[in-house]
PDB file of C-alpha atoms in Angstrom:
ATOM      1  CA  MET A 951       0.000   0.000   0.000  1.00  0.00           C
ATOM      2  CA  ASN A 952       1.333   3.446  -0.789  1.00  0.00           C
ATOM      3  CA  SER A 953       1.802   6.213   1.751  1.00  0.00           C
ATOM      4  CA  GLU A 954      -1.539   7.885   0.923  1.00  0.00           C
ATOM      5  CA  ASN A 955      -3.412   4.733   1.973  1.00  0.00           C
ATOM      6  CA  ARG A 956      -4.878   4.287  -1.502  1.00  0.00           C
ATOM      7  CA  PRO A 957      -4.445   1.172  -3.581  1.00  0.00           C
ATOM      8  CA  PRO A 958      -1.709   1.643  -6.200  1.00  0.00           C
ATOM      9  CA  SER A 959      -2.882   2.466  -9.711  1.00  0.00           C
ATOM     10  CA  PRO A 960      -2.209   0.084 -12.604  1.00  0.00           C
ATOM     11  CA  ARG A 961       0.573   1.167 -14.935  1.00  0.00           C
ATOM     12  CA  GLU A 962       1.031   0.484 -18.617  1.00  0.00           C
ATOM     13  CA  ARG A 963       3.347   1.487 -21.409  1.00  0.00           C
ATOM     14  CA  PHE A 964       3.553   0.654 -25.106  1.00  0.00           C
ATOM     15  CA  TYR A 965       6.915  -0.353 -26.616  1.00  0.00           C
ATOM     16  CA  ARG A 966       7.971  -0.487 -30.225  1.00  0.00           C
ATOM     17  CA  ARG A 967       9.642  -3.535 -31.702  1.00  0.00           C
ATOM     18  CA  GLU A 968      13.239  -2.603 -30.910  1.00  0.00           C
ATOM     19  CA  ARG A 969      15.989  -4.135 -28.815  1.00  0.00           C
ATOM     20  CA  ARG A 970      16.122  -1.341 -26.225  1.00  0.00           C
ATOM     21  CA  SER A 971      12.471  -1.879 -25.314  1.00  0.00           C
ATOM     22  CA  VAL A 972      13.313  -4.752 -22.924  1.00  0.00           C
ATOM     23  CA  PRO A 973      15.636  -2.753 -20.617  1.00  0.00           C
ATOM     24  CA  ASP A 974      13.219   0.187 -20.905  1.00  0.00           C
ATOM     25  CA  ALA A 975      10.342  -2.079 -19.797  1.00  0.00           C
ATOM     26  CA  ARG A 976      12.402  -3.357 -16.867  1.00  0.00           C
ATOM     27  CA  ALA A 977      13.199   0.233 -15.790  1.00  0.00           C
ATOM     28  CA  PHE A 978       9.514   1.148 -16.113  1.00  0.00           C
ATOM     29  CA  ALA A 979       8.560  -1.804 -13.885  1.00  0.00           C
ATOM     30  CA  ARG A 980      11.244  -0.937 -11.324  1.00  0.00           C
ATOM     31  CA  GLU A 981       9.927   2.632 -11.151  1.00  0.00           C
ATOM     32  CA  ALA A 982       6.315   1.470 -10.774  1.00  0.00           C
ATOM     33  CA  LEU A 983       7.227  -0.923  -7.960  1.00  0.00           C
ATOM     34  CA  ALA A 984       9.192   1.820  -6.186  1.00  0.00           C
ATOM     35  CA  ASP A 985       6.260   4.243  -6.549  1.00  0.00           C
ATOM     36  CA  TRP A 986       3.954   1.608  -5.073  1.00  0.00           C
ATOM     37  CA  GLY A 987       6.190   1.309  -2.016  1.00  0.00           C
ATOM     38  CA  GLY A 988       8.245  -1.667  -3.100  1.00  0.00           C
ATOM     39  CA  CYS A 989       7.564  -5.333  -3.386  1.00  0.00           C
ATOM     40  CA  GLY A 990       9.156  -8.157  -1.461  1.00  0.00           C
ATOM     41  CA  ARG A 991       9.778  -9.913  -4.765  1.00  0.00           C
ATOM     42  CA  THR A 992      11.045  -7.040  -6.883  1.00  0.00           C
ATOM     43  CA  ASP A 993      13.863  -9.084  -8.434  1.00  0.00           C
ATOM     44  CA  ASP A 994      11.438 -11.865  -9.391  1.00  0.00           C
ATOM     45  CA  VAL A 995       8.996  -9.356 -10.917  1.00  0.00           C
ATOM     46  CA  LEU A 996      11.769  -7.668 -12.913  1.00  0.00           C
ATOM     47  CA  LEU A 997      13.069 -10.994 -14.223  1.00  0.00           C
ATOM     48  CA  CYS A 998       9.553 -11.992 -15.293  1.00  0.00           C
ATOM     49  CA  VAL A 999       9.112  -8.616 -17.025  1.00  0.00           C
ATOM     50  CA  SER A1000      12.418  -9.188 -18.851  1.00  0.00           C
ATOM     51  CA  GLU A1001      11.491 -12.683 -19.964  1.00  0.00           C
ATOM     52  CA  LEU A1002       7.931 -11.890 -21.060  1.00  0.00           C
ATOM     53  CA  THR A1003       8.908  -8.737 -22.940  1.00  0.00           C
ATOM     54  CA  THR A1004      11.828 -10.530 -24.608  1.00  0.00           C
ATOM     55  CA  ASN A1005       9.458 -13.293 -25.733  1.00  0.00           C
ATOM     56  CA  ALA A1006       7.060 -10.704 -27.118  1.00  0.00           C
ATOM     57  CA  LEU A1007       9.863  -8.925 -28.933  1.00  0.00           C
ATOM     58  CA  VAL A1008      11.373 -12.083 -30.426  1.00  0.00           C
ATOM     59  CA  HIS A1009       8.275 -14.208 -31.047  1.00  0.00           C
ATOM     60  CA  GLY A1010       5.108 -12.128 -30.692  1.00  0.00           C
ATOM     61  CA  VAL A1011       5.573  -8.780 -32.364  1.00  0.00           C
ATOM     62  CA  PRO A1012       5.425  -8.654 -36.158  1.00  0.00           C
ATOM     63  CA  PRO A1013       7.563  -6.009 -37.905  1.00  0.00           C
ATOM     64  CA  GLY A1014       6.094  -2.515 -37.597  1.00  0.00           C
ATOM     65  CA  ARG A1015       4.174  -3.370 -34.440  1.00  0.00           C
ATOM     66  CA  GLY A1016       4.863  -3.259 -30.718  1.00  0.00           C
ATOM     67  CA  TYR A1017       3.698  -4.627 -27.393  1.00  0.00           C
ATOM     68  CA  LEU A1018       2.004  -3.316 -24.281  1.00  0.00           C
ATOM     69  CA  LEU A1019       3.348  -3.951 -20.792  1.00  0.00           C
ATOM     70  CA  ARG A1020       0.704  -3.650 -18.077  1.00  0.00           C
ATOM     71  CA  LEU A1021       1.435  -3.902 -14.344  1.00  0.00           C
ATOM     72  CA  LEU A1022      -1.548  -4.410 -12.057  1.00  0.00           C
ATOM     73  CA  PRO A1023      -1.289  -4.421  -8.276  1.00  0.00           C
ATOM     74  CA  TYR A1024      -3.507  -6.769  -6.306  1.00  0.00           C
ATOM     75  CA  ASP A1025      -3.842  -8.053  -2.751  1.00  0.00           C
ATOM     76  CA  ASP A1026      -3.769  -4.498  -1.304  1.00  0.00           C
ATOM     77  CA  GLY A1027      -0.774  -3.670  -3.487  1.00  0.00           C
ATOM     78  CA  ASP A1028       1.396  -6.493  -2.154  1.00  0.00           C
ATOM     79  CA  GLY A1029       1.074  -8.612  -5.291  1.00  0.00           C
ATOM     80  CA  VAL A1030       1.764  -7.770  -8.928  1.00  0.00           C
ATOM     81  CA  ARG A1031       0.221  -9.072 -12.140  1.00  0.00           C
ATOM     82  CA  VAL A1032       2.458  -8.602 -15.175  1.00  0.00           C
ATOM     83  CA  GLU A1033       0.741  -8.658 -18.582  1.00  0.00           C
ATOM     84  CA  VAL A1034       2.399  -8.429 -21.976  1.00  0.00           C
ATOM     85  CA  HIS A1035      -0.023  -7.835 -24.857  1.00  0.00           C
ATOM     86  CA  ASP A1036       1.264  -8.573 -28.357  1.00  0.00           C
ATOM     87  CA  SER A1037      -0.266  -9.024 -31.797  1.00  0.00           C
ATOM     88  CA  GLY A1038       1.563 -12.179 -32.831  1.00  0.00           C
ATOM     89  CA  ASP A1039       0.217 -15.632 -33.548  1.00  0.00           C
ATOM     90  CA  GLY A1040       0.967 -18.758 -31.588  1.00  0.00           C
ATOM     91  CA  VAL A1041       0.599 -19.781 -27.991  1.00  0.00           C
ATOM     92  CA  PRO A1042       3.732 -19.885 -25.867  1.00  0.00           C
ATOM     93  CA  ALA A1043       4.378 -22.984 -23.792  1.00  0.00           C
ATOM     94  CA  VAL A1044       6.959 -24.178 -21.323  1.00  0.00           C
ATOM     95  CA  PRO A1045       9.176 -26.788 -22.989  1.00  0.00           C
ATOM     96  CA  PRO A1046       9.181 -30.208 -21.321  1.00  0.00           C
ATOM     97  CA  ARG A1047      11.856 -30.849 -18.706  1.00  0.00           C
ATOM     98  CA  GLY A1048      15.115 -31.577 -20.435  1.00  0.00           C
ATOM     99  CA  GLY A1049      13.643 -30.239 -23.680  1.00  0.00           C
ATOM    100  CA  CYS A1050      15.805 -27.111 -23.866  1.00  0.00           C
ATOM    101  CA  GLU A1051      18.895 -27.477 -25.957  1.00  0.00           C
ATOM    102  CA  PRO A1052      22.047 -25.845 -24.680  1.00  0.00           C
ATOM    103  CA  GLY A1053      22.218 -22.302 -25.966  1.00  0.00           C
ATOM    104  CA  GLU A1054      20.894 -18.858 -25.410  1.00  0.00           C
ATOM    105  CA  GLY A1055      17.168 -19.314 -25.871  1.00  0.00           C
ATOM    106  CA  GLY A1056      14.232 -21.400 -24.766  1.00  0.00           C
ATOM    107  CA  ARG A1057      14.309 -20.812 -21.030  1.00  0.00           C
ATOM    108  CA  GLY A1058      12.216 -17.668 -20.575  1.00  0.00           C
ATOM    109  CA  LEU A1059       8.907 -19.330 -19.766  1.00  0.00           C
ATOM    110  CA  VAL A1060      10.677 -21.962 -17.675  1.00  0.00           C
ATOM    111  CA  LEU A1061      11.976 -19.133 -15.480  1.00  0.00           C
ATOM    112  CA  VAL A1062       8.584 -17.423 -15.375  1.00  0.00           C
ATOM    113  CA  SER A1063       6.829 -20.683 -14.457  1.00  0.00           C
ATOM    114  CA  GLU A1064       9.308 -21.270 -11.624  1.00  0.00           C
ATOM    115  CA  LEU A1065       9.248 -17.710 -10.245  1.00  0.00           C
ATOM    116  CA  ALA A1066       5.589 -16.752 -10.613  1.00  0.00           C
ATOM    117  CA  ASP A1067       2.801 -18.048  -8.431  1.00  0.00           C
ATOM    118  CA  LYS A1068       0.812 -18.594 -11.629  1.00  0.00           C
ATOM    119  CA  TRP A1069       1.004 -17.653 -15.285  1.00  0.00           C
ATOM    120  CA  GLY A1070      -1.027 -18.110 -18.426  1.00  0.00           C
ATOM    121  CA  VAL A1071      -2.022 -16.979 -21.882  1.00  0.00           C
ATOM    122  CA  GLU A1072      -5.258 -15.271 -22.915  1.00  0.00           C
ATOM    123  CA  GLU A1073      -6.543 -14.564 -26.395  1.00  0.00           C
ATOM    124  CA  ARG A1074      -6.972 -11.084 -27.764  1.00  0.00           C
ATOM    125  CA  THR A1075      -7.593  -9.791 -31.271  1.00  0.00           C
ATOM    126  CA  PRO A1076      -5.088  -9.667 -32.735  1.00  0.00           C
ATOM    127  CA  GLY A1077      -2.631 -11.730 -30.729  1.00  0.00           C
ATOM    128  CA  LYS A1078      -2.472 -12.711 -27.092  1.00  0.00           C
ATOM    129  CA  ILE A1079      -1.775 -11.656 -23.521  1.00  0.00           C
ATOM    130  CA  VAL A1080       0.914 -13.555 -21.646  1.00  0.00           C
ATOM    131  CA  TRP A1081       0.655 -12.873 -17.919  1.00  0.00           C
ATOM    132  CA  CYS A1082       2.047 -13.900 -14.577  1.00  0.00           C
ATOM    133  CA  GLU A1083       1.210 -13.122 -10.966  1.00  0.00           C
ATOM    134  CA  LEU A1084       3.617 -12.802  -8.071  1.00  0.00           C
ATOM    135  CA  GLY A1085       2.267 -12.403  -4.549  1.00  0.00           C
ATOM    136  CA  ALA A1086       4.042 -10.689  -1.695  1.00  0.00           C
ATOM    137  CA  ALA A1087       5.604 -13.883  -0.400  1.00  0.00           C
ATOM    138  CA  ARG A1088       6.750 -16.863  -2.394  1.00  0.00           C
ATOM    139  CA  VAL A1089       4.210 -19.637  -2.229  1.00  0.00           C
ATOM    140  CA  ALA A1090       6.005 -22.717  -0.880  1.00  0.00           C
ATOM    141  CA  GLU A1091       5.723 -25.761  -3.110  1.00  0.00           C
ATOM    142  CA  ALA A1092       6.886 -29.303  -2.741  1.00  0.00           C
ATOM    143  CA  ARG A1093       9.350 -30.085  -5.534  1.00  0.00           C
ATOM    144  CA  PRO A1094       9.845 -33.658  -6.726  1.00  0.00           C
TER     145      PRO A1094
END
């Protein structure tokens, strides 16, 4: 909750299809979280923003288009929902365990699925919304 005892306002920003949009989106998210009074999982939120915006840039944004980053506070401002709206086709999915080949790519949604409390994909016209939610405290899970 912010110092004025009001729930934080959602934030959003549109980014063009260019390489610098990912660090700009991360800086935008960092600023929003700071304005909201912080978040116990700031690093996790920023990593999820990086991964989702990178995926949009590489896989979801056709040439000449862009993507929208929306940050929505919930749970009295202690939790954050990250949404990335793009106009590309396809539905992103986490590769099966052991399915990533060594290299630079293919791990973004694996990281998001491990860090976020939940994540998903929603349809929009055109394109999709890839989102994740991170509560104030990490939800403990039993790992096999």
